[in-house]
Every structure is written in C-alpha cells, then in structure tokens.
Amino acid sequence: EPEVTQTPSHQVTQMGQEVILRCVPISNHLYFYWYRQILGQKVEFLVSFYNNEISEKSEIFDDQFSVERPDGSNFTLKIRSTKLEDSAMYFCASRARQGAFMNTEAFFGQGTRLTVV
Amino acid sequence: EDQVTQSPEALRLQEGESSSLNCSYTVSGLRGLFWYRQDPGKGPEFLFTLYSAGEEKEKERLKATLTKKESFLHITAPKPEDSATYLCAVQVRGSQGNLIFGKGTKLSVKP
C-alpha cells in the first residue's frame, strides 16, 4: 500500500542551526502539506504546496520556514535557525486531488521528531 | 474563528463496552470532516470522511456520523487494539485542503 515516507525519524539539533526535514509523498498525489504537533497539543497546519508553490500557510510558518520540492519526488521543510520552541513532531501529508465538491483524504507520514537543545 | 472541540479528552472502557466520542465544530463553511486514529509516536491514520449532515460511514467496530454542528464516532464492542487517540479534523470551504484538528480523545480499552 502506498505511504508517505519521512526521514529522519528523529533529529536532535543545536539552537540556531538549520534543519531540513524530508518527505516522499505518495507518487500520484498533487497536494502536499506540513503539520506539526508539540508534545501534548493538537496537530497544527503549517503550509500547503501545490503546483510547485505555496498555496496557503499559517501564522506559524514565518520567514524561518521554507518548503521545496526539488526533484519531483521529495518534499522538504527547512527551518533556518531553530529555536527551542520548534521542538515538535513534524508530519508531512499528501492528497490526491481537490474536486469541485468533494475532497479526498490526506495521508500522513510517521513524522520526524525534532528536538532543539 | 474556525474551531474543533473534542470530548471527552480521555475515555477508559472495558472490552466490549460500547461508547461514543464527540467532535463539535464551528466553521464558516464545512468542506469535509475527517476522523483519524493516532497511535503514540505515530502519524494520524485516516479512518473516515464525512461531507454532509446525515451522512454515516462504518468500518469494523467504528461508525462515524455527522450533523450540522457535530460528529460522533461510535465504537461498538471495542477491543484492546482499539486503544489510541482519535482525532477529528475539518476542512473549511475555500481552503487549500488544510485541516483544523481537535485535541483528540485518548481511548483506552482494558481487557
């Protein structure tokens, strides 16, 4: 069964360092997302990406964050200068299509646990 | 402001003891309501999509229903392997598919 793959599963980084989280979405999907979940809190939307550009982003997704789809298969989230409060589980998700009246479900990866020390 | 509230926060059941989880939502326009299951340290696993009031979906011991203000996830004769956090999420009309999640209900089923 197709699945969203994320690497690494766990990343520890020093405050102020740059990190890149990687995702391989399901191959025929067109819409890509990043979410995060701080320990004990709800899953929060960060950014959506379609047709090689950001289609929507939340207030959390400030200038420290960027996304890229460099080669048609990988989808990356970069945090330029990590802060302690960036420590969270980061989930990548992908979706097949968005029709006029119906939506398909989003499939999530297993996440990358980012720990900033 | 678009909002999703789930209750209870935690639910402990005996194996075979049926119950329901609630998800109430306040959104400007509902595009779809989604139920996910999340195991500890894992990503959300898709269960159901509901689009309009009156709709119902079933899968094994789970049944999801939708009204204009809330959704219920009914669990019939649960087993220990149903223990997980159940997440409700909505997509708002006009958005690009991003989901607004509730905090979830942590379900524990004891044998």
Tab-separated table of C-alpha atoms in Angstrom:
chain	number	residue	atom	x	y	z
A	1	GLU	CA	0.000	0.000	0.000
A	2	PRO	CA	1.393	3.431	-0.926
A	3	GLU	CA	2.537	5.518	2.002
A	4	VAL	CA	4.119	8.846	2.857
A	5	THR	CA	7.719	8.380	3.992
A	6	GLN	CA	9.561	10.807	6.256
A	7	THR	CA	13.228	10.977	7.190
A	8	PRO	CA	14.827	11.147	9.633
A	9	SER	CA	12.508	9.713	12.281
A	10	HIS	CA	14.304	11.693	14.970
A	11	GLN	CA	16.611	14.704	14.719
A	12	VAL	CA	18.426	16.495	17.507
A	13	THR	CA	19.885	19.898	16.698
A	14	GLN	CA	21.517	22.813	18.461
A	15	MET	CA	19.556	26.027	18.797
A	16	GLY	CA	20.325	28.339	15.894
A	17	GLN	CA	21.205	25.528	13.492
A	18	GLU	CA	19.420	24.850	10.225
A	19	VAL	CA	17.497	21.620	9.771
A	20	ILE	CA	15.910	20.011	6.746
A	21	LEU	CA	13.110	17.527	7.179
A	22	ARG	CA	12.419	15.268	4.232
A	23	CYS	CA	9.289	13.634	2.903
A	24	VAL	CA	8.435	11.421	-0.041
A	25	PRO	CA	4.699	11.827	-0.714
A	26	ILE	CA	2.542	9.201	-2.385
A	27	SER	CA	3.523	9.191	-6.047
A	28	ASN	CA	0.310	10.292	-7.811
A	29	HIS	CA	-0.640	12.901	-5.226
A	30	LEU	CA	-0.761	16.572	-6.138
A	31	TYR	CA	-1.159	18.426	-2.837
A	32	PHE	CA	1.435	18.404	-0.098
A	33	TYR	CA	1.325	19.639	3.477
A	34	TRP	CA	3.407	20.079	6.581
A	35	TYR	CA	1.876	19.951	10.042
A	36	ARG	CA	3.445	19.968	13.470
A	37	GLN	CA	2.400	18.612	16.853
A	38	ILE	CA	4.017	19.938	20.005
A	39	LEU	CA	4.004	17.282	22.718
A	40	GLY	CA	0.572	17.009	24.293
A	41	GLN	CA	-1.010	19.546	21.935
A	42	LYS	CA	-3.115	19.402	18.810
A	43	VAL	CA	-1.870	18.862	15.287
A	44	GLU	CA	-1.368	22.291	13.656
A	45	PHE	CA	-1.251	23.198	9.992
A	46	LEU	CA	1.927	24.877	8.739
A	47	VAL	CA	1.820	25.049	4.942
A	48	SER	CA	0.241	23.623	1.816
A	49	PHE	CA	2.029	23.250	-1.527
A	50	TYR	CA	0.565	22.710	-4.975
A	51	ASN	CA	1.903	23.099	-8.483
A	52	ASN	CA	5.372	23.946	-7.158
A	53	GLU	CA	4.310	26.828	-4.998
A	54	ILE	CA	2.918	27.561	-1.566
A	55	SER	CA	-0.868	27.717	-1.762
A	56	GLU	CA	-1.591	28.515	1.873
A	57	LYS	CA	0.348	28.987	5.095
A	58	SER	CA	-0.432	29.547	8.751
A	59	GLU	CA	0.849	32.231	11.093
A	60	ILE	CA	3.337	29.703	12.451
A	61	PHE	CA	5.027	29.462	9.052
A	62	ASP	CA	7.169	32.591	9.308
A	63	ASP	CA	10.366	33.588	7.492
A	64	GLN	CA	12.352	30.922	9.346
A	65	PHE	CA	10.494	28.220	7.445
A	66	SER	CA	10.654	27.281	3.785
A	67	VAL	CA	9.469	24.379	1.665
A	68	GLU	CA	10.738	22.909	-1.567
A	69	ARG	CA	10.023	20.103	-3.972
A	70	PRO	CA	13.479	19.876	-5.530
A	71	ASP	CA	13.198	16.815	-7.757
A	72	GLY	CA	9.574	15.853	-8.325
A	73	SER	CA	9.518	13.239	-5.584
A	74	ASN	CA	10.938	14.741	-2.392
A	75	PHE	CA	9.197	17.467	-0.412
A	76	THR	CA	11.286	19.253	2.199
A	77	LEU	CA	10.731	21.587	5.132
A	78	LYS	CA	13.673	23.773	6.122
A	79	ILE	CA	13.952	25.638	9.390
A	80	ARG	CA	16.752	28.186	9.025
A	81	SER	CA	17.619	28.982	12.620
A	82	THR	CA	15.961	26.613	15.054
A	83	LYS	CA	14.580	27.759	18.387
A	84	LEU	CA	13.748	25.711	21.464
A	85	GLU	CA	10.043	26.165	20.739
A	86	ASP	CA	10.459	24.479	17.354
A	87	SER	CA	10.786	21.169	19.195
A	88	ALA	CA	7.832	19.111	17.992
A	89	MET	CA	6.740	16.215	15.818
A	90	TYR	CA	6.573	17.317	12.189
A	91	PHE	CA	4.210	15.488	9.861
A	92	CYS	CA	4.148	15.535	6.099
A	93	ALA	CA	0.866	14.741	4.341
A	94	SER	CA	-0.269	14.370	0.757
A	95	ARG	CA	-3.614	14.361	-1.009
A	96	ALA	CA	-4.647	13.078	-4.414
A	97	ARG	CA	-6.963	15.789	-5.659
A	98	GLN	CA	-9.370	18.503	-4.705
A	99	GLY	CA	-12.510	18.356	-6.814
A	100	ALA	CA	-15.212	20.961	-7.110
A	101	PHE	CA	-17.427	19.492	-4.401
A	102	MET	CA	-15.592	16.561	-2.911
A	103	ASN	CA	-12.230	16.041	-1.302
A	104	THR	CA	-10.047	13.068	-0.878
A	105	GLU	CA	-8.440	12.348	2.413
A	106	ALA	CA	-4.921	13.404	3.360
A	107	PHE	CA	-2.431	10.655	4.154
A	108	PHE	CA	0.171	11.360	6.794
A	109	GLY	CA	3.703	10.145	7.264
A	110	GLN	CA	5.009	8.745	10.532
A	111	GLY	CA	6.629	12.037	11.435
A	112	THR	CA	10.026	13.440	12.333
A	113	ARG	CA	10.583	14.193	15.982
A	114	LEU	CA	12.675	17.367	16.132
A	115	THR	CA	14.421	18.148	19.384
A	116	VAL	CA	16.171	21.518	19.683
A	117	VAL	CA	18.687	21.747	22.534
B	1	GLU	CA	-12.833	31.726	14.243
B	2	ASP	CA	-12.983	28.151	12.943
B	3	GLN	CA	-12.784	25.687	15.803
B	4	VAL	CA	-12.948	21.973	16.572
B	5	THR	CA	-13.630	20.669	20.075
B	6	GLN	CA	-13.478	17.027	21.038
B	7	SER	CA	-14.875	15.369	24.137
B	8	PRO	CA	-14.114	13.653	26.339
B	9	GLU	CA	-10.353	14.231	26.477
B	10	ALA	CA	-9.875	10.682	27.708
B	11	LEU	CA	-12.121	7.636	27.845
B	12	ARG	CA	-11.483	4.339	29.582
B	13	LEU	CA	-13.642	1.396	28.549
B	14	GLN	CA	-13.796	-2.265	29.340
B	15	GLU	CA	-13.500	-4.604	26.399
B	16	GLY	CA	-16.949	-4.940	24.842
B	17	GLU	CA	-18.293	-1.717	26.423
B	18	SER	CA	-19.655	0.437	23.587
B	19	SER	CA	-19.418	4.224	23.675
B	20	SER	CA	-19.250	7.394	21.557
B	21	LEU	CA	-16.726	10.147	21.029
B	22	ASN	CA	-17.893	13.659	20.204
B	23	CYS	CA	-16.496	16.265	17.847
B	24	SER	CA	-18.232	19.624	17.726
B	25	TYR	CA	-17.197	22.202	15.165
B	26	THR	CA	-17.735	25.861	14.391
B	27	VAL	CA	-16.655	26.753	10.888
B	28	SER	CA	-17.571	29.352	8.307
B	29	GLY	CA	-18.397	26.613	5.795
B	30	LEU	CA	-17.702	22.896	6.051
B	31	ARG	CA	-15.971	21.212	3.137
B	32	GLY	CA	-15.428	17.909	4.917
B	33	LEU	CA	-14.979	16.349	8.345
B	34	PHE	CA	-12.296	13.716	8.860
B	35	TRP	CA	-11.622	11.154	11.568
B	36	TYR	CA	-8.100	9.877	12.151
B	37	ARG	CA	-6.579	7.419	14.574
B	38	GLN	CA	-3.182	8.226	16.098
B	39	ASP	CA	-1.030	5.723	17.954
B	40	PRO	CA	1.716	7.037	20.290
B	41	GLY	CA	4.671	8.466	18.370
B	42	LYS	CA	2.993	7.844	15.005
B	43	GLY	CA	1.281	9.883	12.333
B	44	PRO	CA	-2.502	10.195	12.014
B	45	GLU	CA	-4.073	7.247	10.204
B	46	PHE	CA	-7.126	8.032	8.087
B	47	LEU	CA	-10.440	6.474	9.125
B	48	PHE	CA	-13.410	8.352	7.603
B	49	THR	CA	-14.502	11.378	5.611
B	50	LEU	CA	-17.973	12.860	6.044
B	51	TYR	CA	-19.244	15.617	3.787
B	52	SER	CA	-22.848	16.428	4.667
B	53	ALA	CA	-25.268	16.258	7.588
B	54	GLY	CA	-26.933	12.878	7.878
B	55	GLU	CA	-24.034	11.003	6.353
B	56	GLU	CA	-22.745	7.860	8.078
B	57	LYS	CA	-19.670	5.713	7.470
B	58	GLU	CA	-18.737	2.365	9.019
B	59	LYS	CA	-15.569	0.346	9.324
B	60	GLU	CA	-15.389	-2.741	11.512
B	61	ARG	CA	-16.323	-1.632	15.059
B	62	LEU	CA	-16.348	2.086	14.190
B	63	LYS	CA	-19.198	4.188	12.864
B	64	ALA	CA	-18.991	7.913	12.173
B	65	THR	CA	-21.998	10.209	11.873
B	66	LEU	CA	-22.362	13.900	11.034
B	67	THR	CA	-24.842	16.632	11.894
B	68	LYS	CA	-24.671	20.350	11.123
B	69	LYS	CA	-22.820	21.033	14.374
B	70	GLU	CA	-21.080	17.841	15.422
B	71	SER	CA	-19.855	14.405	14.552
B	72	PHE	CA	-19.844	11.240	16.598
B	73	LEU	CA	-17.522	8.286	16.420
B	74	HIS	CA	-19.379	5.279	17.805
B	75	ILE	CA	-17.295	2.332	18.966
B	76	THR	CA	-19.182	-0.936	19.270
B	77	ALA	CA	-17.796	-3.731	21.450
B	78	PRO	CA	-14.259	-2.287	21.485
B	79	LYS	CA	-11.154	-4.436	21.809
B	80	PRO	CA	-7.809	-3.506	23.439
B	81	GLU	CA	-6.317	-2.936	19.981
B	82	ASP	CA	-8.755	-0.042	19.503
B	83	SER	CA	-6.800	1.874	22.159
B	84	ALA	CA	-5.445	5.042	20.530
B	85	THR	CA	-6.081	8.756	20.271
B	86	TYR	CA	-8.909	9.570	17.876
B	87	LEU	CA	-8.584	12.876	16.078
B	88	CYS	CA	-11.320	14.874	14.408
B	89	ALA	CA	-10.417	17.442	11.758
B	90	VAL	CA	-12.345	19.755	9.459
B	91	GLN	CA	-11.572	21.325	6.145
B	92	VAL	CA	-13.110	24.727	5.661
B	93	ARG	CA	-14.664	25.728	2.355
B	94	GLY	CA	-12.270	27.896	0.368
B	95	SER	CA	-9.132	26.493	1.958
B	96	GLN	CA	-6.456	24.583	0.055
B	97	GLY	CA	-7.138	21.312	1.791
B	98	ASN	CA	-5.503	22.120	5.099
B	99	LEU	CA	-7.114	20.570	8.161
B	100	ILE	CA	-8.081	22.101	11.504
B	101	PHE	CA	-7.679	19.448	14.176
B	102	GLY	CA	-9.246	18.964	17.570
B	103	LYS	CA	-7.124	17.908	20.533
B	104	GLY	CA	-8.304	14.345	20.268
B	105	THR	CA	-9.859	11.756	22.566
B	106	LYS	CA	-7.473	9.265	24.118
B	107	LEU	CA	-9.260	5.917	24.255
B	108	SER	CA	-8.055	3.095	26.495
B	109	VAL	CA	-9.756	-0.295	26.261
B	110	LYS	CA	-8.957	-2.722	29.052
B	111	PRO	CA	-9.324	-6.487	28.622
